[in-house]
Amino acid sequence: MPSDAATGQLPYLPDQKHFLAGAAAGVASTVLTSPLDVLKTRFQSSMSQRHLSPQPVPASFLGVWSRHVLQTAGVMRNICHVEGWRGLFRGLGPSLSGVVPSMALKFYVYGNCKRLGAGMLDCAEDTALVHAQAAVAASITVSTVMNPVFLIKTRLQLDVRTEGADVTARRYAGSLNCVRNILQQEGIRGLYQGLGASYLGTVETVFHLVLYEQLKQLFRPISTGSNAQGDLTWGHAVKSWVGTSGAAGSAKLAAVLVTYPHEVLRTRLRQAPIENGTRKYVGLVQCFRLVRAEEGLAGLYGGMTPHLMRSVPSAIITFGVYEYVLNLLGYDVRG
């Protein structure tokens, strides 16, 4: 990464390149992984339990994994049959309006806090401590600012058709109708349901970004080779992509496996109230206890298969596009 003196940039001046690169990464990853995001949300919600027939928990890890894969394929077929292929893209509008600015904001805060943190902590920018403090700042900022948008996205993804008296209808007619409905029935606080679980997700963000940066350093000899300087060949581009992809995918896989239950708790807390207007899940601890009591520990890992199928490729796409755009903007991501 070029020094501030070399670029003529003041040490405290925020770099807008991270914002633009993050926005581009958000668009690419959201559109390409939208169907799997819908599947993940359906599985994480309590509504999925009503459509899955109860089965004994397999004794082996392979049996559990096989059941998850079969259930994922079954839910995808059901969505296509009942709602059409458009059902796989439910909530794409709110997703784009949420993920694009959140990715832009996340990488803007993260990229600049790395530089500022290194100066404040008087240590190198590639140290784990600098990466951790930048990840905490980015995660808390995004969770606080973007929670209403992601709550709306979750409500729309869970808004399936209900049948009764020969009438088939949805709770929400669209994003704006969803916002009005929440404000009328739940007030402003309704837009911030699940915020506590989002803050808990800071652990995953820190784990992911710190591990990614360390793995990227480890994979650097693979991605650069002996002639990194000035090497613009396709061979170097492929090696660089493999290094970034390997680091991003491996870090995301590890982060999800370690911290996944918070995803389920966040989705449950964002669910719409049941028909009589009362909420089933009213707090982080109460939600955890209720899910565990009703569904066992397996309930805290509902939807992990589609989540892994979406989040690992999404991480690869996100970091690949992010660093590619930074390079196009003249920002050296190797340092």
mmCIF file with all atom_site columns, C-alpha atoms in Angstrom, residues 51-196:
data_model
loop_
_atom_site.group_PDB
_atom_site.id
_atom_site.type_symbol
_atom_site.label_atom_id
_atom_site.label_alt_id
_atom_site.label_comp_id
_atom_site.label_asym_id
_atom_site.label_entity_id
_atom_site.label_seq_id
_atom_site.pdbx_PDB_ins_code
_atom_site.Cartn_x
_atom_site.Cartn_y
_atom_site.Cartn_z
_atom_site.occupancy
_atom_site.B_iso_or_equiv
_atom_site.pdbx_formal_charge
_atom_site.auth_seq_id
_atom_site.auth_comp_id
_atom_site.auth_asym_id
_atom_site.auth_atom_id
_atom_site.pdbx_PDB_model_num
ATOM 1   C CA . HIS A 1 51  ? -43.155 -27.180 6.344   1.00 0.00 ? 51  HIS A CA 1
ATOM 2   C CA . LEU A 1 52  ? -40.490 -29.746 7.240   1.00 0.00 ? 52  LEU A CA 1
ATOM 3   C CA . SER A 1 53  ? -41.682 -33.134 8.441   1.00 0.00 ? 53  SER A CA 1
ATOM 4   C CA . PRO A 1 54  ? -40.137 -34.107 11.785  1.00 0.00 ? 54  PRO A CA 1
ATOM 5   C CA . GLN A 1 55  ? -37.325 -36.611 11.387  1.00 0.00 ? 55  GLN A CA 1
ATOM 6   C CA . PRO A 1 56  ? -34.895 -38.210 13.842  1.00 0.00 ? 56  PRO A CA 1
ATOM 7   C CA . VAL A 1 57  ? -31.507 -36.521 13.969  1.00 0.00 ? 57  VAL A CA 1
ATOM 8   C CA . PRO A 1 58  ? -28.949 -38.677 12.095  1.00 0.00 ? 58  PRO A CA 1
ATOM 9   C CA . ALA A 1 59  ? -26.132 -40.005 14.241  1.00 0.00 ? 59  ALA A CA 1
ATOM 10  C CA . SER A 1 60  ? -23.323 -39.210 11.813  1.00 0.00 ? 60  SER A CA 1
ATOM 11  C CA . PHE A 1 61  ? -22.091 -35.857 10.526  1.00 0.00 ? 61  PHE A CA 1
ATOM 12  C CA . LEU A 1 62  ? -22.516 -37.122 6.943   1.00 0.00 ? 62  LEU A CA 1
ATOM 13  C CA . GLY A 1 63  ? -26.137 -38.005 7.696   1.00 0.00 ? 63  GLY A CA 1
ATOM 14  C CA . VAL A 1 64  ? -26.849 -34.556 9.114   1.00 0.00 ? 64  VAL A CA 1
ATOM 15  C CA . TRP A 1 65  ? -25.189 -32.869 6.136   1.00 0.00 ? 65  TRP A CA 1
ATOM 16  C CA . SER A 1 66  ? -27.056 -35.077 3.644   1.00 0.00 ? 66  SER A CA 1
ATOM 17  C CA . ARG A 1 67  ? -30.379 -34.222 5.280   1.00 0.00 ? 67  ARG A CA 1
ATOM 18  C CA . HIS A 1 68  ? -29.576 -30.501 5.119   1.00 0.00 ? 68  HIS A CA 1
ATOM 19  C CA . VAL A 1 69  ? -28.773 -30.766 1.401   1.00 0.00 ? 69  VAL A CA 1
ATOM 20  C CA . LEU A 1 70  ? -31.966 -32.716 0.635   1.00 0.00 ? 70  LEU A CA 1
ATOM 21  C CA . GLN A 1 71  ? -34.100 -30.257 2.616   1.00 0.00 ? 71  GLN A CA 1
ATOM 22  C CA . THR A 1 72  ? -32.453 -27.320 0.825   1.00 0.00 ? 72  THR A CA 1
ATOM 23  C CA . ALA A 1 73  ? -33.221 -28.845 -2.583  1.00 0.00 ? 73  ALA A CA 1
ATOM 24  C CA . GLY A 1 74  ? -36.794 -29.573 -1.484  1.00 0.00 ? 74  GLY A CA 1
ATOM 25  C CA . VAL A 1 75  ? -37.449 -26.018 -0.306  1.00 0.00 ? 75  VAL A CA 1
ATOM 26  C CA . MET A 1 76  ? -36.013 -24.619 -3.558  1.00 0.00 ? 76  MET A CA 1
ATOM 27  C CA . ARG A 1 77  ? -38.339 -26.834 -5.602  1.00 0.00 ? 77  ARG A CA 1
ATOM 28  C CA . ASN A 1 78  ? -41.288 -25.787 -3.442  1.00 0.00 ? 78  ASN A CA 1
ATOM 29  C CA . ILE A 1 79  ? -40.514 -22.072 -3.897  1.00 0.00 ? 79  ILE A CA 1
ATOM 30  C CA . CYS A 1 80  ? -40.296 -22.486 -7.685  1.00 0.00 ? 80  CYS A CA 1
ATOM 31  C CA . HIS A 1 81  ? -43.544 -24.491 -7.755  1.00 0.00 ? 81  HIS A CA 1
ATOM 32  C CA . VAL A 1 82  ? -45.628 -22.242 -5.484  1.00 0.00 ? 82  VAL A CA 1
ATOM 33  C CA . GLU A 1 83  ? -44.139 -18.788 -6.136  1.00 0.00 ? 83  GLU A CA 1
ATOM 34  C CA . GLY A 1 84  ? -42.389 -19.228 -9.486  1.00 0.00 ? 84  GLY A CA 1
ATOM 35  C CA . TRP A 1 85  ? -38.748 -18.452 -10.215 1.00 0.00 ? 85  TRP A CA 1
ATOM 36  C CA . ARG A 1 86  ? -39.323 -14.876 -9.044  1.00 0.00 ? 86  ARG A CA 1
ATOM 37  C CA . GLY A 1 87  ? -39.766 -16.279 -5.537  1.00 0.00 ? 87  GLY A CA 1
ATOM 38  C CA . LEU A 1 88  ? -36.031 -17.033 -5.517  1.00 0.00 ? 88  LEU A CA 1
ATOM 39  C CA . PHE A 1 89  ? -35.392 -13.296 -5.847  1.00 0.00 ? 89  PHE A CA 1
ATOM 40  C CA . ARG A 1 90  ? -37.842 -12.104 -3.180  1.00 0.00 ? 90  ARG A CA 1
ATOM 41  C CA . GLY A 1 91  ? -36.327 -9.146  -1.366  1.00 0.00 ? 91  GLY A CA 1
ATOM 42  C CA . LEU A 1 92  ? -33.705 -8.475  -4.047  1.00 0.00 ? 92  LEU A CA 1
ATOM 43  C CA . GLY A 1 93  ? -34.663 -4.787  -4.151  1.00 0.00 ? 93  GLY A CA 1
ATOM 44  C CA . PRO A 1 94  ? -34.184 -4.278  -0.404  1.00 0.00 ? 94  PRO A CA 1
ATOM 45  C CA . SER A 1 95  ? -31.107 -6.506  -0.594  1.00 0.00 ? 95  SER A CA 1
ATOM 46  C CA . LEU A 1 96  ? -29.510 -4.262  -3.202  1.00 0.00 ? 96  LEU A CA 1
ATOM 47  C CA . SER A 1 97  ? -30.586 -1.117  -1.383  1.00 0.00 ? 97  SER A CA 1
ATOM 48  C CA . GLY A 1 98  ? -29.141 -2.603  1.791   1.00 0.00 ? 98  GLY A CA 1
ATOM 49  C CA . VAL A 1 99  ? -26.095 -4.601  0.747   1.00 0.00 ? 99  VAL A CA 1
ATOM 50  C CA . VAL A 1 100 ? -24.638 -2.065  -1.697  1.00 0.00 ? 100 VAL A CA 1
ATOM 51  C CA . PRO A 1 101 ? -24.510 0.865   0.754   1.00 0.00 ? 101 PRO A CA 1
ATOM 52  C CA . SER A 1 102 ? -23.608 -1.455  3.646   1.00 0.00 ? 102 SER A CA 1
ATOM 53  C CA . MET A 1 103 ? -20.702 -2.965  1.715   1.00 0.00 ? 103 MET A CA 1
ATOM 54  C CA . ALA A 1 104 ? -19.599 0.493   0.631   1.00 0.00 ? 104 ALA A CA 1
ATOM 55  C CA . LEU A 1 105 ? -19.840 1.724   4.227   1.00 0.00 ? 105 LEU A CA 1
ATOM 56  C CA . LYS A 1 106 ? -18.195 -1.408  5.638   1.00 0.00 ? 106 LYS A CA 1
ATOM 57  C CA . PHE A 1 107 ? -15.127 -1.242  3.415   1.00 0.00 ? 107 PHE A CA 1
ATOM 58  C CA . TYR A 1 108 ? -14.960 2.546   3.690   1.00 0.00 ? 108 TYR A CA 1
ATOM 59  C CA . VAL A 1 109 ? -14.796 2.360   7.489   1.00 0.00 ? 109 VAL A CA 1
ATOM 60  C CA . TYR A 1 110 ? -12.618 -0.762  7.507   1.00 0.00 ? 110 TYR A CA 1
ATOM 61  C CA . GLY A 1 111 ? -10.095 0.484   4.952   1.00 0.00 ? 111 GLY A CA 1
ATOM 62  C CA . ASN A 1 112 ? -9.707  3.893   6.548   1.00 0.00 ? 112 ASN A CA 1
ATOM 63  C CA . CYS A 1 113 ? -9.710  2.609   10.149  1.00 0.00 ? 113 CYS A CA 1
ATOM 64  C CA . LYS A 1 114 ? -6.845  0.303   9.264   1.00 0.00 ? 114 LYS A CA 1
ATOM 65  C CA . ARG A 1 115 ? -4.781  3.288   8.174   1.00 0.00 ? 115 ARG A CA 1
ATOM 66  C CA . LEU A 1 116 ? -5.869  5.509   11.051  1.00 0.00 ? 116 LEU A CA 1
ATOM 67  C CA . GLY A 1 117 ? -5.593  2.697   13.600  1.00 0.00 ? 117 GLY A CA 1
ATOM 68  C CA . ALA A 1 118 ? -2.068  1.858   12.551  1.00 0.00 ? 118 ALA A CA 1
ATOM 69  C CA . GLY A 1 119 ? -1.026  5.436   13.250  1.00 0.00 ? 119 GLY A CA 1
ATOM 70  C CA . MET A 1 120 ? -2.878  5.657   16.565  1.00 0.00 ? 120 MET A CA 1
ATOM 71  C CA . LEU A 1 121 ? -1.605  2.287   17.802  1.00 0.00 ? 121 LEU A CA 1
ATOM 72  C CA . ASP A 1 122 ? 1.878   2.918   16.411  1.00 0.00 ? 122 ASP A CA 1
ATOM 73  C CA . CYS A 1 123 ? 2.128   -0.434  14.682  1.00 0.00 ? 123 CYS A CA 1
ATOM 74  C CA . ALA A 1 124 ? 2.153   -1.815  11.141  1.00 0.00 ? 124 ALA A CA 1
ATOM 75  C CA . GLU A 1 125 ? -1.080  -1.784  9.153   1.00 0.00 ? 125 GLU A CA 1
ATOM 76  C CA . ASP A 1 126 ? -0.901  -5.524  8.465   1.00 0.00 ? 126 ASP A CA 1
ATOM 77  C CA . THR A 1 127 ? -1.017  -6.578  12.152  1.00 0.00 ? 127 THR A CA 1
ATOM 78  C CA . ALA A 1 128 ? -3.964  -8.508  13.587  1.00 0.00 ? 128 ALA A CA 1
ATOM 79  C CA . LEU A 1 129 ? -4.681  -5.806  16.203  1.00 0.00 ? 129 LEU A CA 1
ATOM 80  C CA . VAL A 1 130 ? -5.131  -3.129  13.541  1.00 0.00 ? 130 VAL A CA 1
ATOM 81  C CA . HIS A 1 131 ? -7.379  -5.419  11.489  1.00 0.00 ? 131 HIS A CA 1
ATOM 82  C CA . ALA A 1 132 ? -9.476  -6.288  14.569  1.00 0.00 ? 132 ALA A CA 1
ATOM 83  C CA . GLN A 1 133 ? -10.159 -2.694  15.651  1.00 0.00 ? 133 GLN A CA 1
ATOM 84  C CA . ALA A 1 134 ? -11.030 -1.730  12.084  1.00 0.00 ? 134 ALA A CA 1
ATOM 85  C CA . ALA A 1 135 ? -13.394 -4.712  11.773  1.00 0.00 ? 135 ALA A CA 1
ATOM 86  C CA . VAL A 1 136 ? -15.162 -3.813  15.042  1.00 0.00 ? 136 VAL A CA 1
ATOM 87  C CA . ALA A 1 137 ? -15.662 -0.213  13.900  1.00 0.00 ? 137 ALA A CA 1
ATOM 88  C CA . ALA A 1 138 ? -16.951 -1.303  10.478  1.00 0.00 ? 138 ALA A CA 1
ATOM 89  C CA . SER A 1 139 ? -19.344 -3.928  11.858  1.00 0.00 ? 139 SER A CA 1
ATOM 90  C CA . ILE A 1 140 ? -20.912 -1.690  14.519  1.00 0.00 ? 140 ILE A CA 1
ATOM 91  C CA . THR A 1 141 ? -21.314 1.188   12.063  1.00 0.00 ? 141 THR A CA 1
ATOM 92  C CA . VAL A 1 142 ? -23.010 -0.957  9.416   1.00 0.00 ? 142 VAL A CA 1
ATOM 93  C CA . SER A 1 143 ? -25.264 -2.755  11.927  1.00 0.00 ? 143 SER A CA 1
ATOM 94  C CA . THR A 1 144 ? -26.493 0.513   13.423  1.00 0.00 ? 144 THR A CA 1
ATOM 95  C CA . VAL A 1 145 ? -27.106 2.353   10.157  1.00 0.00 ? 145 VAL A CA 1
ATOM 96  C CA . MET A 1 146 ? -28.457 -0.484  8.002   1.00 0.00 ? 146 MET A CA 1
ATOM 97  C CA . ASN A 1 147 ? -30.566 -2.573  10.421  1.00 0.00 ? 147 ASN A CA 1
ATOM 98  C CA . PRO A 1 148 ? -33.943 -1.140  9.202   1.00 0.00 ? 148 PRO A CA 1
ATOM 99  C CA . VAL A 1 149 ? -33.148 -2.031  5.584   1.00 0.00 ? 149 VAL A CA 1
ATOM 100 C CA . PHE A 1 150 ? -32.143 -5.593  6.386   1.00 0.00 ? 150 PHE A CA 1
ATOM 101 C CA . LEU A 1 151 ? -35.196 -6.029  8.615   1.00 0.00 ? 151 LEU A CA 1
ATOM 102 C CA . ILE A 1 152 ? -37.424 -5.073  5.680   1.00 0.00 ? 152 ILE A CA 1
ATOM 103 C CA . LYS A 1 153 ? -35.536 -7.483  3.427   1.00 0.00 ? 153 LYS A CA 1
ATOM 104 C CA . THR A 1 154 ? -36.038 -10.286 5.927   1.00 0.00 ? 154 THR A CA 1
ATOM 105 C CA . ARG A 1 155 ? -39.766 -9.546  6.299   1.00 0.00 ? 155 ARG A CA 1
ATOM 106 C CA . LEU A 1 156 ? -40.250 -9.625  2.511   1.00 0.00 ? 156 LEU A CA 1
ATOM 107 C CA . GLN A 1 157 ? -38.282 -12.867 2.110   1.00 0.00 ? 157 GLN A CA 1
ATOM 108 C CA . LEU A 1 158 ? -40.454 -14.506 4.770   1.00 0.00 ? 158 LEU A CA 1
ATOM 109 C CA . ASP A 1 159 ? -43.681 -13.088 3.341   1.00 0.00 ? 159 ASP A CA 1
ATOM 110 C CA . VAL A 1 160 ? -45.102 -16.199 1.672   1.00 0.00 ? 160 VAL A CA 1
ATOM 111 C CA . ARG A 1 161 ? -48.661 -16.611 0.448   1.00 0.00 ? 161 ARG A CA 1
ATOM 112 C CA . THR A 1 162 ? -51.301 -17.449 3.044   1.00 0.00 ? 162 THR A CA 1
ATOM 113 C CA . GLU A 1 163 ? -54.481 -19.227 2.012   1.00 0.00 ? 163 GLU A CA 1
ATOM 114 C CA . GLY A 1 164 ? -57.923 -19.077 3.543   1.00 0.00 ? 164 GLY A CA 1
ATOM 115 C CA . ALA A 1 165 ? -61.518 -18.694 2.345   1.00 0.00 ? 165 ALA A CA 1
ATOM 116 C CA . ASP A 1 166 ? -60.370 -19.027 -1.282  1.00 0.00 ? 166 ASP A CA 1
ATOM 117 C CA . VAL A 1 167 ? -58.126 -15.999 -0.843  1.00 0.00 ? 167 VAL A CA 1
ATOM 118 C CA . THR A 1 168 ? -54.400 -15.987 -1.433  1.00 0.00 ? 168 THR A CA 1
ATOM 119 C CA . ALA A 1 169 ? -52.594 -12.921 -0.166  1.00 0.00 ? 169 ALA A CA 1
ATOM 120 C CA . ARG A 1 170 ? -49.337 -11.590 1.222   1.00 0.00 ? 170 ARG A CA 1
ATOM 121 C CA . ARG A 1 171 ? -48.888 -9.492  4.328   1.00 0.00 ? 171 ARG A CA 1
ATOM 122 C CA . TYR A 1 172 ? -46.862 -6.820  2.494   1.00 0.00 ? 172 TYR A CA 1
ATOM 123 C CA . ALA A 1 173 ? -47.459 -5.361  -0.970  1.00 0.00 ? 173 ALA A CA 1
ATOM 124 C CA . GLY A 1 174 ? -43.855 -4.152  -1.273  1.00 0.00 ? 174 GLY A CA 1
ATOM 125 C CA . SER A 1 175 ? -41.007 -2.414  0.502   1.00 0.00 ? 175 SER A CA 1
ATOM 126 C CA . LEU A 1 176 ? -42.839 0.876   1.165   1.00 0.00 ? 176 LEU A CA 1
ATOM 127 C CA . ASN A 1 177 ? -45.952 -0.931  2.343   1.00 0.00 ? 177 ASN A CA 1
ATOM 128 C CA . CYS A 1 178 ? -43.765 -3.007  4.651   1.00 0.00 ? 178 CYS A CA 1
ATOM 129 C CA . VAL A 1 179 ? -42.229 0.142   6.165   1.00 0.00 ? 179 VAL A CA 1
ATOM 130 C CA . ARG A 1 180 ? -45.653 1.739   6.717   1.00 0.00 ? 180 ARG A CA 1
ATOM 131 C CA . ASN A 1 181 ? -47.004 -1.456  8.253   1.00 0.00 ? 181 ASN A CA 1
ATOM 132 C CA . ILE A 1 182 ? -44.088 -1.745  10.685  1.00 0.00 ? 182 ILE A CA 1
ATOM 133 C CA . LEU A 1 183 ? -44.292 1.904   11.736  1.00 0.00 ? 183 LEU A CA 1
ATOM 134 C CA . GLN A 1 184 ? -48.056 1.695   12.300  1.00 0.00 ? 184 GLN A CA 1
ATOM 135 C CA . GLN A 1 185 ? -48.039 -1.567  14.240  1.00 0.00 ? 185 GLN A CA 1
ATOM 136 C CA . GLU A 1 186 ? -44.628 -1.612  15.956  1.00 0.00 ? 186 GLU A CA 1
ATOM 137 C CA . GLY A 1 187 ? -43.365 1.955   15.886  1.00 0.00 ? 187 GLY A CA 1
ATOM 138 C CA . ILE A 1 188 ? -39.805 3.119   15.208  1.00 0.00 ? 188 ILE A CA 1
ATOM 139 C CA . ARG A 1 189 ? -38.424 0.421   17.510  1.00 0.00 ? 189 ARG A CA 1
ATOM 140 C CA . GLY A 1 190 ? -39.842 -2.179  15.157  1.00 0.00 ? 190 GLY A CA 1
ATOM 141 C CA . LEU A 1 191 ? -37.273 -1.187  12.529  1.00 0.00 ? 191 LEU A CA 1
ATOM 142 C CA . TYR A 1 192 ? -34.464 -2.082  14.928  1.00 0.00 ? 192 TYR A CA 1
ATOM 143 C CA . GLN A 1 193 ? -35.575 -5.583  15.894  1.00 0.00 ? 193 GLN A CA 1
ATOM 144 C CA . GLY A 1 194 ? -32.551 -7.896  15.890  1.00 0.00 ? 194 GLY A CA 1
ATOM 145 C CA . LEU A 1 195 ? -30.031 -5.098  16.424  1.00 0.00 ? 195 LEU A CA 1
ATOM 146 C CA . GLY A 1 196 ? -28.582 -6.848  19.479  1.00 0.00 ? 196 GLY A CA 1
#
